[in-house]
mmCIF file with all atom_site columns, C-alpha atoms in Angstrom:
data_model
loop_
_atom_site.group_PDB
_atom_site.id
_atom_site.type_symbol
_atom_site.label_atom_id
_atom_site.label_alt_id
_atom_site.label_comp_id
_atom_site.label_asym_id
_atom_site.label_entity_id
_atom_site.label_seq_id
_atom_site.pdbx_PDB_ins_code
_atom_site.Cartn_x
_atom_site.Cartn_y
_atom_site.Cartn_z
_atom_site.occupancy
_atom_site.B_iso_or_equiv
_atom_site.pdbx_formal_charge
_atom_site.auth_seq_id
_atom_site.auth_comp_id
_atom_site.auth_asym_id
_atom_site.auth_atom_id
_atom_site.pdbx_PDB_model_num
ATOM 1   C CA . ASP A 1 1   ? 24.119 166.576 182.511 1.00 60.00 ? 20  ASP A CA 1
ATOM 2   C CA . ALA A 1 2   ? 23.065 165.113 178.227 1.00 69.00 ? 21  ALA A CA 1
ATOM 3   C CA . VAL A 1 3   ? 25.023 165.039 176.074 1.00 76.00 ? 22  VAL A CA 1
ATOM 4   C CA . ASN A 1 4   ? 24.154 167.710 172.830 1.00 91.00 ? 23  ASN A CA 1
ATOM 5   C CA . VAL A 1 5   ? 25.243 165.648 169.770 1.00 92.00 ? 24  VAL A CA 1
ATOM 6   C CA . LYS A 1 6   ? 25.797 162.152 169.854 1.00 94.00 ? 25  LYS A CA 1
ATOM 7   C CA . PRO A 1 7   ? 29.112 160.479 168.604 1.00 96.00 ? 26  PRO A CA 1
ATOM 8   C CA . GLU A 1 8   ? 28.880 159.457 164.647 1.00 96.00 ? 27  GLU A CA 1
ATOM 9   C CA . PHE A 1 9   ? 30.294 157.074 162.267 1.00 97.00 ? 28  PHE A CA 1
ATOM 10  C CA . GLU A 1 10  ? 30.909 158.852 158.815 1.00 95.00 ? 29  GLU A CA 1
ATOM 11  C CA . GLY A 1 11  ? 28.281 157.280 156.927 1.00 96.00 ? 30  GLY A CA 1
ATOM 12  C CA . GLY A 1 12  ? 26.152 156.924 159.681 1.00 95.00 ? 31  GLY A CA 1
ATOM 13  C CA . LEU A 1 13  ? 24.949 153.243 160.690 1.00 91.00 ? 32  LEU A CA 1
ATOM 14  C CA . LYS A 1 14  ? 24.648 151.768 158.392 1.00 93.00 ? 33  LYS A CA 1
ATOM 15  C CA . LYS A 1 15  ? 27.700 151.963 156.651 1.00 96.00 ? 34  LYS A CA 1
ATOM 16  C CA . PHE A 1 16  ? 29.279 151.120 160.129 1.00 95.00 ? 35  PHE A CA 1
ATOM 17  C CA . GLN A 1 17  ? 27.841 147.794 160.342 1.00 91.00 ? 36  GLN A CA 1
ATOM 18  C CA . LYS A 1 18  ? 28.792 147.407 156.316 1.00 93.00 ? 37  LYS A CA 1
ATOM 19  C CA . PHE A 1 19  ? 32.519 147.890 157.707 1.00 96.00 ? 38  PHE A CA 1
ATOM 20  C CA . ILE A 1 20  ? 31.676 145.635 160.837 1.00 93.00 ? 39  ILE A CA 1
ATOM 21  C CA . SER A 1 21  ? 30.398 143.440 158.279 1.00 89.00 ? 40  SER A CA 1
ATOM 22  C CA . ASN A 1 22  ? 32.828 143.366 156.116 1.00 93.00 ? 41  ASN A CA 1
ATOM 23  C CA . ASN A 1 23  ? 36.600 143.164 158.535 1.00 94.00 ? 42  ASN A CA 1
ATOM 24  C CA . THR A 1 24  ? 34.378 140.057 160.605 1.00 88.00 ? 43  THR A CA 1
ATOM 25  C CA . ARG A 1 25  ? 36.063 137.132 159.977 1.00 84.00 ? 44  ARG A CA 1
ATOM 26  C CA . TYR A 1 26  ? 34.697 133.805 161.930 1.00 72.00 ? 45  TYR A CA 1
ATOM 27  C CA . PRO A 1 27  ? 36.551 129.767 160.604 1.00 65.00 ? 46  PRO A CA 1
ATOM 28  C CA . ASP A 1 28  ? 33.658 128.335 158.696 1.00 65.00 ? 47  ASP A CA 1
ATOM 29  C CA . GLU A 1 29  ? 33.006 125.227 161.675 1.00 59.00 ? 48  GLU A CA 1
ATOM 30  C CA . GLU A 1 30  ? 31.821 128.877 163.157 1.00 55.00 ? 49  GLU A CA 1
ATOM 31  C CA . LEU A 1 31  ? 29.352 130.200 161.214 1.00 62.00 ? 50  LEU A CA 1
ATOM 32  C CA . GLN A 1 32  ? 26.662 127.890 162.735 1.00 74.00 ? 51  GLN A CA 1
ATOM 33  C CA . VAL A 1 33  ? 27.067 130.490 165.788 1.00 79.00 ? 52  VAL A CA 1
ATOM 34  C CA . LYS A 1 34  ? 23.893 132.727 165.918 1.00 84.00 ? 53  LYS A CA 1
ATOM 35  C CA . GLY A 1 35  ? 23.642 135.607 168.521 1.00 89.00 ? 54  GLY A CA 1
ATOM 36  C CA . ARG A 1 36  ? 24.479 138.596 168.967 1.00 92.00 ? 55  ARG A CA 1
ATOM 37  C CA . VAL A 1 37  ? 27.163 139.771 170.931 1.00 94.00 ? 56  VAL A CA 1
ATOM 38  C CA . GLU A 1 38  ? 26.937 142.960 173.094 1.00 97.00 ? 57  GLU A CA 1
ATOM 39  C CA . VAL A 1 39  ? 29.933 145.681 173.254 1.00 98.00 ? 58  VAL A CA 1
ATOM 40  C CA . ASN A 1 40  ? 30.446 148.820 174.611 1.00 98.00 ? 59  ASN A CA 1
ATOM 41  C CA . TYR A 1 41  ? 33.348 151.503 174.390 1.00 98.00 ? 60  TYR A CA 1
ATOM 42  C CA . ILE A 1 42  ? 34.101 155.771 174.598 1.00 98.00 ? 61  ILE A CA 1
ATOM 43  C CA . VAL A 1 43  ? 34.329 157.592 171.533 1.00 98.00 ? 62  VAL A CA 1
ATOM 44  C CA . GLU A 1 44  ? 37.035 159.893 171.958 1.00 98.00 ? 63  GLU A CA 1
ATOM 45  C CA . LYS A 1 45  ? 37.928 163.572 171.774 1.00 98.00 ? 64  LYS A CA 1
ATOM 46  C CA . ASP A 1 46  ? 39.762 162.480 168.424 1.00 98.00 ? 65  ASP A CA 1
ATOM 47  C CA . GLY A 1 47  ? 37.266 159.982 166.829 1.00 98.00 ? 66  GLY A CA 1
ATOM 48  C CA . THR A 1 48  ? 38.557 157.195 167.985 1.00 98.00 ? 67  THR A CA 1
ATOM 49  C CA . LEU A 1 49  ? 37.105 154.266 169.712 1.00 98.00 ? 68  LEU A CA 1
ATOM 50  C CA . SER A 1 50  ? 38.669 153.220 173.221 1.00 98.00 ? 69  SER A CA 1
ATOM 51  C CA . ASN A 1 51  ? 38.068 150.995 176.225 1.00 98.00 ? 70  ASN A CA 1
ATOM 52  C CA . ILE A 1 52  ? 36.367 148.591 174.058 1.00 98.00 ? 71  ILE A CA 1
ATOM 53  C CA . ASN A 1 53  ? 34.390 146.359 177.026 1.00 98.00 ? 72  ASN A CA 1
ATOM 54  C CA . VAL A 1 54  ? 32.389 143.012 175.461 1.00 98.00 ? 73  VAL A CA 1
ATOM 55  C CA . THR A 1 55  ? 29.273 142.077 177.947 1.00 97.00 ? 74  THR A CA 1
ATOM 56  C CA . LYS A 1 56  ? 27.414 139.597 176.310 1.00 96.00 ? 75  LYS A CA 1
ATOM 57  C CA . ASP A 1 57  ? 29.508 137.098 174.031 1.00 92.00 ? 76  ASP A CA 1
ATOM 58  C CA . ILE A 1 58  ? 27.675 133.747 172.023 1.00 90.00 ? 77  ILE A CA 1
ATOM 59  C CA . GLY A 1 59  ? 31.313 132.343 172.588 1.00 86.00 ? 78  GLY A CA 1
ATOM 60  C CA . TYR A 1 60  ? 34.080 130.665 169.793 1.00 84.00 ? 79  TYR A CA 1
ATOM 61  C CA . ASP A 1 61  ? 35.696 133.825 170.537 1.00 87.00 ? 80  ASP A CA 1
ATOM 62  C CA . THR A 1 62  ? 33.072 135.963 168.182 1.00 89.00 ? 81  THR A CA 1
ATOM 63  C CA . GLY A 1 63  ? 33.955 138.259 171.663 1.00 93.00 ? 82  GLY A CA 1
ATOM 64  C CA . ALA A 1 64  ? 37.468 138.823 170.774 1.00 94.00 ? 83  ALA A CA 1
ATOM 65  C CA . GLU A 1 65  ? 36.806 138.765 166.808 1.00 93.00 ? 84  GLU A CA 1
ATOM 66  C CA . ALA A 1 66  ? 33.686 141.633 167.405 1.00 94.00 ? 85  ALA A CA 1
ATOM 67  C CA . ILE A 1 67  ? 36.774 144.080 169.610 1.00 97.00 ? 86  ILE A CA 1
ATOM 68  C CA . ARG A 1 68  ? 39.023 143.208 167.208 1.00 97.00 ? 87  ARG A CA 1
ATOM 69  C CA . VAL A 1 69  ? 36.989 144.734 163.885 1.00 96.00 ? 88  VAL A CA 1
ATOM 70  C CA . LEU A 1 70  ? 36.203 148.015 166.619 1.00 97.00 ? 89  LEU A CA 1
ATOM 71  C CA . LYS A 1 71  ? 39.895 148.832 167.048 1.00 97.00 ? 90  LYS A CA 1
ATOM 72  C CA . LYS A 1 72  ? 40.053 148.835 163.277 1.00 97.00 ? 91  LYS A CA 1
ATOM 73  C CA . SER A 1 73  ? 37.367 151.457 162.878 1.00 97.00 ? 92  SER A CA 1
ATOM 74  C CA . PRO A 1 74  ? 38.004 154.467 160.844 1.00 97.00 ? 93  PRO A CA 1
ATOM 75  C CA . LYS A 1 75  ? 37.370 157.096 163.049 1.00 97.00 ? 94  LYS A CA 1
ATOM 76  C CA . TRP A 1 76  ? 33.860 158.695 164.060 1.00 98.00 ? 95  TRP A CA 1
ATOM 77  C CA . ILE A 1 77  ? 32.603 162.074 164.323 1.00 97.00 ? 96  ILE A CA 1
ATOM 78  C CA . PRO A 1 78  ? 33.046 162.471 168.137 1.00 97.00 ? 97  PRO A CA 1
ATOM 79  C CA . GLY A 1 79  ? 30.412 164.004 170.318 1.00 96.00 ? 98  GLY A CA 1
ATOM 80  C CA . THR A 1 80  ? 29.682 167.689 171.888 1.00 96.00 ? 99  THR A CA 1
ATOM 81  C CA . HIS A 1 81  ? 27.810 168.649 174.891 1.00 94.00 ? 100 HIS A CA 1
ATOM 82  C CA . ASN A 1 82  ? 27.722 173.024 174.499 1.00 92.00 ? 101 ASN A CA 1
ATOM 83  C CA . HIS A 1 83  ? 29.285 173.175 171.408 1.00 90.00 ? 102 HIS A CA 1
ATOM 84  C CA . ARG A 1 84  ? 32.669 171.004 173.565 1.00 95.00 ? 103 ARG A CA 1
ATOM 85  C CA . LEU A 1 85  ? 33.762 167.653 172.092 1.00 97.00 ? 104 LEU A CA 1
ATOM 86  C CA . VAL A 1 86  ? 33.133 164.751 174.684 1.00 96.00 ? 105 VAL A CA 1
ATOM 87  C CA . ARG A 1 87  ? 34.019 161.548 175.126 1.00 97.00 ? 106 ARG A CA 1
ATOM 88  C CA . VAL A 1 88  ? 30.799 159.292 174.883 1.00 97.00 ? 107 VAL A CA 1
ATOM 89  C CA . LEU A 1 89  ? 29.746 155.850 176.085 1.00 97.00 ? 108 LEU A CA 1
ATOM 90  C CA . TYR A 1 90  ? 28.214 154.335 172.756 1.00 96.00 ? 109 TYR A CA 1
ATOM 91  C CA . TYR A 1 91  ? 26.568 150.488 173.391 1.00 95.00 ? 110 TYR A CA 1
ATOM 92  C CA . LEU A 1 92  ? 26.142 148.317 169.910 1.00 94.00 ? 111 LEU A CA 1
ATOM 93  C CA . SER A 1 93  ? 24.946 145.024 169.368 1.00 94.00 ? 112 SER A CA 1
ATOM 94  C CA . ILE A 1 94  ? 26.294 142.760 167.014 1.00 91.00 ? 113 ILE A CA 1
ATOM 95  C CA . PRO A 1 95  ? 23.971 140.658 165.646 1.00 87.00 ? 114 PRO A CA 1
ATOM 96  C CA . ILE A 1 96  ? 26.350 136.507 164.388 1.00 82.00 ? 115 ILE A CA 1
ATOM 97  C CA . PRO A 1 97  ? 26.418 135.875 161.514 1.00 74.00 ? 116 PRO A CA 1
ATOM 98  C CA . PRO A 1 98  ? 26.896 139.477 160.544 1.00 68.00 ? 117 PRO A CA 1
ATOM 99  C CA . ASN A 1 99  ? 24.321 140.699 158.671 1.00 60.00 ? 118 ASN A CA 1
ATOM 100 C CA . ASN A 1 100 ? 25.272 142.139 154.922 1.00 53.00 ? 119 ASN A CA 1
ATOM 101 C CA . PRO A 1 101 ? 23.921 145.340 153.985 1.00 49.00 ? 120 PRO A CA 1
ATOM 102 C CA . ASN A 1 102 ? 25.128 145.831 150.978 1.00 49.00 ? 121 ASN A CA 1
#
């Protein structure tokens, strides 16, 4: 069965992207690195993120940094199915360097 209501970051995806860009730290010499780090994770019934996996890493510890930042994420609004809270697998592509949606 499909999820009726997908999990959502409080304030929406733009706010989540801002959270990621504001919390991501890379050493200066790696600012030349460009690409996308792709991750998936589970948004739990309580809104926490778990099982964070990097599915595409561009090196220079970008994957490890993505995991570190996602572990700091504020709780999400969990997904629901038939009015019940459910765990949902979520995919995310993080641009490096991060976009800065001010």
